[in-house]
């Protein structure tokens, strides 16, 4: 694309440190198989890794690549037969990989901009210590922002909103009046929190807007992707539970409560007044109807449509969603429908022929 | 989450009035069963209501809760046997609930900010009386904004856009050049109106952009959710009919026309050049192909995929969408496919055995 | 809606030129059937066209309309029997229509605003010649914007971002640090590029954020719709290939690579680490799982769910996605499931009856 040659690492915002494999093993509480003095500068996938990279095996699907990788070391749960690469053996290899990524690369660095003079903060709003508020941000009356928050350009924080400590709010995110954001919450760009719930009373052919007096509560350690919409509740509040993570373009209906430590992948839609337990995993583009209860530790495969209550621990797939074990076979058989229908007709004809066959006398 | 103790009501932006049950009944044209002097301050769900709350029964599913609710009164279509709570009997309980919500709580109050000096309004643009234009708004050349509009921060109103009277445009919404917004329209945050339609002419492997010369017309009393995208038309216009309400993350294709008083729930996608009649209800995540006609009063269940014209009054579900009555049974039978296939094989074998059975001689 | 009477053409931003049919034919390398002196001012659909309009027939479905259109001329691949309208015969009628649209109407005209003084451009950022940067834009440290770019209000360009030449970035689009945008790229409003990938390592019930050190690379001539979210990669980069076009509300996962000249219709979601070849067409609301490879020239029908690798040239539909030829019949048979199940039972009973029938003796 004809860019001037520059140091790509610098522009990626990557600040690398070099560690030995032994140091990394000690850091993650693992052990080394091979030379602990090998220098590790960065992490990469098995397929792309080269000299100085550490890679990881968290999915057995990629086991074969461990034997051919050019990585200087591989994090794994156990040695892989036939692989000559040095190993960092860790109990939970993906977690160890995360720890090493944080150690070597760190999370995004935010420039210390202080409070921009091109921002509008109401006199009745309060902003805590060590905050960095970029240009063109608006913080409305009686809003409170805790300590150590980073608020990027063009963010709009409505009247009476409360934001906890150490939050990061990316550009153009909008928080409507009265909503409450916990500590260490990350809200990505162009996301909207606290818009009115989709609530209308139809009467003689006209839809009359119902005031939405609930708020949205985002608990501690939640991350919300880009371009999400989380509606405020009509009467009760909409809640995103502690430690839950939402992907991009997720839509949450009014009064819905997501438990703690859930994962909602991109484009999930959950209608209003539904309750999810804790530690649920909801795949991309899943739709969940309103007014149902979903238990704890429920897993829902991508694109599923959930229309009934779900007990704890269930694994579901399909639209309508059914037990995954059963559903995997059932949905994969839709392709045989033409054949099945034909076979039914054939066997019907054969039976009819049998029945019509004149009895031997 | 460790917030300083504050009056939550204040930060929710709720301004409450107290009314007696009798006053409320008179207001909605209903009648009281019980003590009309009971004081009502707020509304709540049957499950959460307490002293001073009025609740409502609009769905028979919740009838049992009427007998145990702690609400001070319940709006219902008729008395519920076994319930000792006072009733406000109304012909259309949900509509009465809406009226009471508006009376007790009102809709969102907007601060009277006037025209901010940190906004950019073109000299050739016109802004009506009693408008409140927040910071960092841009209103481009020849745009017109009617009277009594509220335009929140970082909204962008393109060249020649026309906005009617009493509209509310929430932060970061974008209206591209030339689009027309009616009166009393509400556009939620981060929504985009009038971006180019997805129109390209493929030629020798390259997609060539086709100028999109239509506009988007949003008629009176429409509300559009957060993070929606409504494309302008290629040749004709894209129209959202009077009184229609769109949820969050809805995508409307170029030249599509939505009739009056439709409800489109979150994440609906309608491709280009399709026509919807009036009073249609389209469930969440429904997809509708382009170039088809959907009649009036059509209801489409969540996640359905509509690929053919639909006559008036139809109720559809499934992907592909079929008649709901039939579809409810049909789609719920996908789970039996493995069993069905096995049964076909079994019966085939039995018939083959029968046919091969040597005739008695 | 009570707008003051104005010239609608002017407010649509349409700047029309008049050409003769003969001039147009010469321009697109076609030939005229009829009077080449007919004046053509604008283009329209067959159904809506009037005096002075040229229309086109690119889809045989609309052939009948050619006989009744009021257009002054029709672009088509061949003469239509029974039609008396003058023709512009072109080898690729839709491409010729596009060329004529560009000639008569042109693409959106952008006001030459120069570099607004209400924008914040870092001292270490570089902006090329002939750029037009609107109000309330932020361009962070070390970012580079090429020549001839139009950047609309409230756009946020992160640290070290590189934007090529002749790009158009519509209001409120956000580009996170380090991402690279090619030449002639169009990014529509409220789209987010380069937010962190949805990557967490679960450990003892807590989801730990994994640093996302890849970037997003948007190659030349790409257009991206409104309200899209394109995640940066965890280790590798997310790539949108040259000339590809994405509709509105599209979600692209971390590390996914879209080949050249693909079309991704609105609300498509592609999970992380998936690869698409070139010239793929992905219908609206399609979901594609992560870590798979999709070949070149693959077509995927709207709402399909793709869960396995796909070879070159395949046409798929359904969720789960199967071969379109087979899938069209198979998915349309879901409606017969109740009947099929009943028929299986009937034939089973008949066979049982046959088997139980006492043998004649």
Short mmCIF file of N, CA, C and O in Angstrom, two decimals, chain C residues 182-265:
data_model
loop_
_atom_site.label_atom_id
_atom_site.label_comp_id
_atom_site.label_asym_id
_atom_site.label_seq_id
_atom_site.Cartn_x
_atom_site.Cartn_y
_atom_site.Cartn_z
N UNK C 182 -5.67 1.41 3.63
CA UNK C 182 -5.06 1.61 2.31
C UNK C 182 -5.53 2.88 1.62
O UNK C 182 -5.97 3.85 2.26
N UNK C 183 -5.48 2.87 0.31
CA UNK C 183 -5.88 4.01 -0.50
C UNK C 183 -7.34 3.85 -0.96
O UNK C 183 -7.81 2.74 -1.17
N UNK C 184 -7.97 4.97 -1.12
CA UNK C 184 -9.36 4.98 -1.64
C UNK C 184 -10.30 4.12 -0.82
O UNK C 184 -11.25 3.52 -1.35
N UNK C 185 -10.05 4.03 0.45
CA UNK C 185 -10.93 3.28 1.36
C UNK C 185 -12.04 4.20 1.84
O UNK C 185 -11.82 5.39 2.09
N UNK C 186 -13.26 3.64 1.93
CA UNK C 186 -14.39 4.39 2.47
C UNK C 186 -14.85 3.69 3.75
O UNK C 186 -15.12 2.49 3.74
N UNK C 187 -14.89 4.44 4.83
CA UNK C 187 -15.37 3.88 6.10
C UNK C 187 -16.60 4.68 6.51
O UNK C 187 -16.54 5.90 6.67
N UNK C 188 -17.72 3.99 6.67
CA UNK C 188 -18.95 4.70 6.98
C UNK C 188 -19.09 5.00 8.48
O UNK C 188 -18.30 4.54 9.31
N UNK C 189 -20.11 5.76 8.78
CA UNK C 189 -20.29 6.34 10.12
C UNK C 189 -20.41 5.28 11.21
O UNK C 189 -20.95 4.20 10.99
N UNK C 190 -19.92 5.63 12.37
CA UNK C 190 -20.09 4.82 13.58
C UNK C 190 -19.47 3.44 13.49
O UNK C 190 -19.82 2.55 14.26
N UNK C 191 -18.58 3.26 12.55
CA UNK C 191 -17.86 1.98 12.46
C UNK C 191 -16.60 2.03 13.31
O UNK C 191 -15.96 3.07 13.44
N UNK C 192 -16.27 0.88 13.87
CA UNK C 192 -15.11 0.75 14.75
C UNK C 192 -14.13 -0.23 14.13
O UNK C 192 -14.50 -1.34 13.77
N UNK C 193 -12.89 0.20 14.03
CA UNK C 193 -11.85 -0.65 13.45
C UNK C 193 -10.70 -0.78 14.44
O UNK C 193 -10.15 0.21 14.90
N UNK C 194 -10.38 -2.03 14.75
CA UNK C 194 -9.19 -2.27 15.55
C UNK C 194 -9.41 -2.39 17.05
O UNK C 194 -8.44 -2.40 17.82
N UNK C 195 -10.67 -2.51 17.48
CA UNK C 195 -10.90 -2.77 18.90
C UNK C 195 -10.27 -4.13 19.23
O UNK C 195 -10.03 -4.94 18.35
N UNK C 196 -10.04 -4.37 20.51
CA UNK C 196 -9.39 -5.62 20.89
C UNK C 196 -10.22 -6.83 20.48
O UNK C 196 -11.45 -6.82 20.57
N UNK C 197 -9.53 -7.87 20.05
CA UNK C 197 -10.21 -9.14 19.78
C UNK C 197 -10.82 -9.69 21.05
O UNK C 197 -10.40 -9.35 22.17
N UNK C 198 -11.82 -10.53 20.86
CA UNK C 198 -12.55 -11.13 21.98
C UNK C 198 -11.73 -12.31 22.48
O UNK C 198 -12.00 -13.46 22.17
N UNK C 199 -10.69 -11.99 23.23
CA UNK C 199 -9.74 -13.02 23.65
C UNK C 199 -9.51 -13.00 25.14
O UNK C 199 -8.95 -12.04 25.68
N UNK C 200 -9.91 -14.05 25.81
CA UNK C 200 -9.75 -14.16 27.25
C UNK C 200 -9.30 -15.58 27.56
O UNK C 200 -9.70 -16.53 26.89
N UNK C 201 -8.48 -15.71 28.58
CA UNK C 201 -8.11 -17.04 29.06
C UNK C 201 -8.89 -17.28 30.33
O UNK C 201 -8.72 -16.57 31.32
N UNK C 202 -9.74 -18.29 30.29
CA UNK C 202 -10.51 -18.63 31.48
C UNK C 202 -9.64 -19.40 32.46
O UNK C 202 -8.93 -20.32 32.06
N UNK C 203 -9.65 -19.02 33.69
CA UNK C 203 -8.83 -19.70 34.71
C UNK C 203 -9.53 -19.57 36.05
O UNK C 203 -9.75 -18.45 36.52
N UNK C 204 -9.88 -20.70 36.60
CA UNK C 204 -10.59 -20.71 37.89
C UNK C 204 -11.81 -19.79 37.89
O UNK C 204 -12.03 -19.02 38.83
N UNK C 205 -12.55 -19.85 36.81
CA UNK C 205 -13.82 -19.13 36.75
C UNK C 205 -13.74 -17.66 36.40
O UNK C 205 -14.74 -16.97 36.35
N UNK C 206 -12.51 -17.17 36.15
CA UNK C 206 -12.33 -15.75 35.79
C UNK C 206 -11.81 -15.68 34.35
O UNK C 206 -10.95 -16.48 33.97
N UNK C 207 -12.31 -14.73 33.60
CA UNK C 207 -11.81 -14.54 32.24
C UNK C 207 -10.74 -13.46 32.22
O UNK C 207 -11.02 -12.30 32.54
N UNK C 208 -9.52 -13.86 31.89
CA UNK C 208 -8.41 -12.91 31.89
C UNK C 208 -8.14 -12.41 30.47
O UNK C 208 -7.95 -13.20 29.56
N UNK C 209 -8.10 -11.11 30.36
CA UNK C 209 -7.92 -10.49 29.04
C UNK C 209 -6.53 -10.76 28.49
O UNK C 209 -5.53 -10.54 29.15
N UNK C 210 -6.50 -11.20 27.24
CA UNK C 210 -5.24 -11.45 26.55
C UNK C 210 -4.90 -10.22 25.71
O UNK C 210 -5.73 -9.76 24.93
N UNK C 211 -3.69 -9.67 25.86
CA UNK C 211 -3.33 -8.51 25.03
C UNK C 211 -3.50 -8.87 23.56
O UNK C 211 -3.18 -9.99 23.14
N UNK C 212 -3.99 -7.94 22.81
CA UNK C 212 -4.25 -8.16 21.39
C UNK C 212 -3.23 -7.32 20.64
O UNK C 212 -3.41 -6.12 20.48
N UNK C 213 -2.16 -7.98 20.17
CA UNK C 213 -1.04 -7.22 19.63
C UNK C 213 -1.04 -7.15 18.12
O UNK C 213 -0.18 -6.53 17.52
N UNK C 214 -2.00 -7.83 17.47
CA UNK C 214 -2.15 -7.66 16.03
C UNK C 214 -2.84 -6.34 15.72
O UNK C 214 -3.25 -5.61 16.62
N UNK C 215 -2.94 -6.02 14.45
CA UNK C 215 -3.65 -4.81 14.04
C UNK C 215 -4.74 -5.19 13.04
O UNK C 215 -4.96 -6.38 12.78
N UNK C 216 -5.41 -4.20 12.51
CA UNK C 216 -6.31 -4.41 11.38
C UNK C 216 -5.68 -3.74 10.17
O UNK C 216 -5.23 -2.60 10.26
N UNK C 217 -5.65 -4.47 9.08
CA UNK C 217 -5.17 -3.90 7.82
C UNK C 217 -6.34 -3.89 6.83
O UNK C 217 -6.92 -4.94 6.53
N UNK C 218 -6.70 -2.71 6.39
CA UNK C 218 -7.74 -2.56 5.38
C UNK C 218 -7.03 -2.22 4.08
O UNK C 218 -6.38 -1.16 3.99
N UNK C 219 -7.14 -3.07 3.11
CA UNK C 219 -6.40 -2.84 1.85
C UNK C 219 -7.11 -1.82 0.96
O UNK C 219 -8.20 -1.34 1.27
N UNK C 220 -6.48 -1.52 -0.16
CA UNK C 220 -6.99 -0.48 -1.07
C UNK C 220 -8.42 -0.78 -1.55
O UNK C 220 -8.80 -1.94 -1.74
N UNK C 221 -9.17 0.28 -1.78
CA UNK C 221 -10.47 0.21 -2.45
C UNK C 221 -11.54 -0.57 -1.69
O UNK C 221 -12.52 -1.03 -2.27
N UNK C 222 -11.33 -0.73 -0.41
CA UNK C 222 -12.35 -1.37 0.43
C UNK C 222 -13.38 -0.33 0.83
O UNK C 222 -13.05 0.84 1.04
N UNK C 223 -14.66 -0.74 0.91
CA UNK C 223 -15.66 0.09 1.58
C UNK C 223 -16.26 -0.69 2.73
O UNK C 223 -16.57 -1.88 2.60
N UNK C 224 -16.40 -0.02 3.84
CA UNK C 224 -16.95 -0.65 5.04
C UNK C 224 -18.20 0.13 5.46
O UNK C 224 -18.17 1.36 5.53
N UNK C 225 -19.29 -0.59 5.70
CA UNK C 225 -20.57 0.03 6.03
C UNK C 225 -20.59 0.72 7.37
O UNK C 225 -19.56 0.87 8.05
N UNK C 226 -21.77 1.12 7.78
CA UNK C 226 -21.95 1.81 9.05
C UNK C 226 -22.03 0.80 10.19
O UNK C 226 -22.49 -0.33 10.00
N UNK C 227 -21.60 1.22 11.38
CA UNK C 227 -21.78 0.42 12.61
C UNK C 227 -21.15 -0.96 12.53
O UNK C 227 -21.68 -1.91 13.11
N UNK C 228 -20.05 -1.11 11.81
CA UNK C 228 -19.33 -2.38 11.80
C UNK C 228 -18.30 -2.42 12.92
O UNK C 228 -17.85 -1.37 13.41
N UNK C 229 -17.92 -3.63 13.31
CA UNK C 229 -16.83 -3.79 14.28
C UNK C 229 -15.81 -4.77 13.72
O UNK C 229 -16.14 -5.92 13.45
N UNK C 230 -14.60 -4.31 13.54
CA UNK C 230 -13.54 -5.18 13.00
C UNK C 230 -12.43 -5.26 14.03
O UNK C 230 -11.71 -4.29 14.28
N UNK C 231 -12.32 -6.43 14.65
CA UNK C 231 -11.37 -6.60 15.75
C UNK C 231 -9.93 -6.72 15.26
O UNK C 231 -9.67 -7.36 14.24
N UNK C 232 -9.01 -6.20 16.03
CA UNK C 232 -7.60 -6.42 15.77
C UNK C 232 -7.25 -7.86 16.15
O UNK C 232 -7.96 -8.50 16.93
N UNK C 233 -6.16 -8.38 15.63
CA UNK C 233 -5.77 -9.75 15.92
C UNK C 233 -5.06 -9.89 17.26
O UNK C 233 -4.51 -8.93 17.79
N UNK C 234 -5.10 -11.11 17.79
CA UNK C 234 -4.36 -11.39 19.02
C UNK C 234 -2.87 -11.41 18.73
O UNK C 234 -2.08 -10.71 19.37
N UNK C 235 -2.49 -12.20 17.73
CA UNK C 235 -1.07 -12.34 17.39
C UNK C 235 -0.83 -11.89 15.96
O UNK C 235 0.02 -11.06 15.70
N UNK C 236 -1.59 -12.42 15.03
CA UNK C 236 -1.50 -11.97 13.65
C UNK C 236 -2.43 -10.79 13.43
O UNK C 236 -3.02 -10.26 14.36
N UNK C 237 -2.58 -10.38 12.20
CA UNK C 237 -3.41 -9.23 11.88
C UNK C 237 -4.76 -9.66 11.29
O UNK C 237 -4.87 -10.75 10.72
N UNK C 238 -5.72 -8.81 11.43
CA UNK C 238 -7.00 -8.98 10.75
C UNK C 238 -6.90 -8.22 9.43
O UNK C 238 -6.44 -7.07 9.43
N UNK C 239 -7.29 -8.86 8.34
CA UNK C 239 -7.09 -8.23 7.02
C UNK C 239 -8.40 -8.22 6.22
O UNK C 239 -9.07 -9.24 6.13
N UNK C 240 -8.70 -7.07 5.68
CA UNK C 240 -9.82 -6.97 4.73
C UNK C 240 -9.18 -6.71 3.37
O UNK C 240 -8.57 -5.67 3.14
N UNK C 241 -9.34 -7.68 2.47
CA UNK C 241 -8.59 -7.67 1.21
C UNK C 241 -9.05 -6.62 0.22
O UNK C 241 -10.19 -6.13 0.25
N UNK C 242 -8.16 -6.32 -0.69
CA UNK C 242 -8.35 -5.25 -1.66
C UNK C 242 -9.69 -5.34 -2.39
O UNK C 242 -10.06 -6.38 -2.92
N UNK C 243 -10.39 -4.23 -2.44
CA UNK C 243 -11.62 -4.15 -3.21
C UNK C 243 -12.82 -4.82 -2.58
O UNK C 243 -13.90 -4.83 -3.16
N UNK C 244 -12.66 -5.38 -1.39
CA UNK C 244 -13.81 -6.00 -0.73
C UNK C 244 -14.74 -4.93 -0.18
O UNK C 244 -14.32 -3.83 0.15
N UNK C 245 -16.03 -5.29 -0.10
CA UNK C 245 -17.05 -4.34 0.36
C UNK C 245 -17.84 -5.00 1.48
O UNK C 245 -18.35 -6.11 1.31
N UNK C 246 -17.95 -4.30 2.60
CA UNK C 246 -18.70 -4.80 3.74
C UNK C 246 -19.94 -3.93 3.95
O UNK C 246 -19.84 -2.71 3.91
N UNK C 247 -21.08 -4.57 4.17
CA UNK C 247 -22.30 -3.84 4.46
C UNK C 247 -22.32 -3.30 5.88
O UNK C 247 -21.29 -3.26 6.56
N UNK C 248 -23.49 -2.92 6.34
CA UNK C 248 -23.63 -2.34 7.67
C UNK C 248 -23.64 -3.44 8.75
O UNK C 248 -24.05 -4.57 8.51
N UNK C 249 -23.22 -3.06 9.95
CA UNK C 249 -23.30 -3.92 11.13
C UNK C 249 -22.64 -5.28 10.94
O UNK C 249 -23.12 -6.31 11.42
N UNK C 250 -21.53 -5.29 10.24
CA UNK C 250 -20.76 -6.52 10.06
C UNK C 250 -19.74 -6.63 11.20
O UNK C 250 -19.14 -5.64 11.61
N UNK C 251 -19.58 -7.86 11.71
CA UNK C 251 -18.61 -8.10 12.79
C UNK C 251 -17.54 -9.06 12.31
O UNK C 251 -17.85 -10.18 11.90
N UNK C 252 -16.30 -8.64 12.36
CA UNK C 252 -15.18 -9.48 11.92
C UNK C 252 -14.29 -9.77 13.12
O UNK C 252 -13.82 -8.86 13.78
N UNK C 253 -14.05 -11.06 13.36
CA UNK C 253 -13.28 -11.47 14.53
C UNK C 253 -11.78 -11.30 14.36
O UNK C 253 -11.28 -11.09 13.25
N UNK C 254 -11.07 -11.46 15.45
CA UNK C 254 -9.63 -11.19 15.50
C UNK C 254 -8.82 -12.19 14.67
O UNK C 254 -8.96 -13.39 14.80
N UNK C 255 -7.99 -11.63 13.83
CA UNK C 255 -7.09 -12.45 13.04
C UNK C 255 -7.72 -13.05 11.80
O UNK C 255 -7.08 -13.82 11.08
N UNK C 256 -8.95 -12.71 11.53
CA UNK C 256 -9.62 -13.22 10.33
C UNK C 256 -9.12 -12.47 9.10
O UNK C 256 -8.81 -11.28 9.16
N UNK C 257 -9.01 -13.20 8.00
CA UNK C 257 -8.49 -12.61 6.77
C UNK C 257 -9.51 -12.78 5.66
O UNK C 257 -9.85 -13.90 5.30
N UNK C 258 -9.98 -11.65 5.16
CA UNK C 258 -10.93 -11.64 4.05
C UNK C 258 -10.13 -11.37 2.79
O UNK C 258 -9.39 -10.39 2.74
N UNK C 259 -10.29 -12.20 1.78
CA UNK C 259 -9.54 -12.03 0.54
C UNK C 259 -10.01 -10.81 -0.25
O UNK C 259 -10.85 -10.02 0.20
N UNK C 260 -9.48 -10.68 -1.45
CA UNK C 260 -9.79 -9.53 -2.29
C UNK C 260 -11.17 -9.67 -2.93
O UNK C 260 -11.64 -10.77 -3.19
N UNK C 261 -11.81 -8.55 -3.16
CA UNK C 261 -13.05 -8.47 -3.95
C UNK C 261 -14.17 -9.35 -3.42
O UNK C 261 -14.91 -9.96 -4.20
N UNK C 262 -14.28 -9.42 -2.11
CA UNK C 262 -15.42 -10.12 -1.51
C UNK C 262 -16.54 -9.13 -1.25
O UNK C 262 -16.32 -7.93 -1.10
N UNK C 263 -17.77 -9.66 -1.17
CA UNK C 263 -18.92 -8.87 -0.75
C UNK C 263 -19.48 -9.50 0.53
O UNK C 263 -19.85 -10.67 0.51
N UNK C 264 -19.53 -8.73 1.60
CA UNK C 264 -20.13 -9.21 2.84
C UNK C 264 -21.33 -8.33 3.14
O UNK C 264 -21.19 -7.14 3.47
N UNK C 265 -22.49 -8.89 3.04
CA UNK C 265 -23.72 -8.13 3.19
C UNK C 265 -23.96 -7.82 4.68
O UNK C 265 -23.27 -8.34 5.55
#
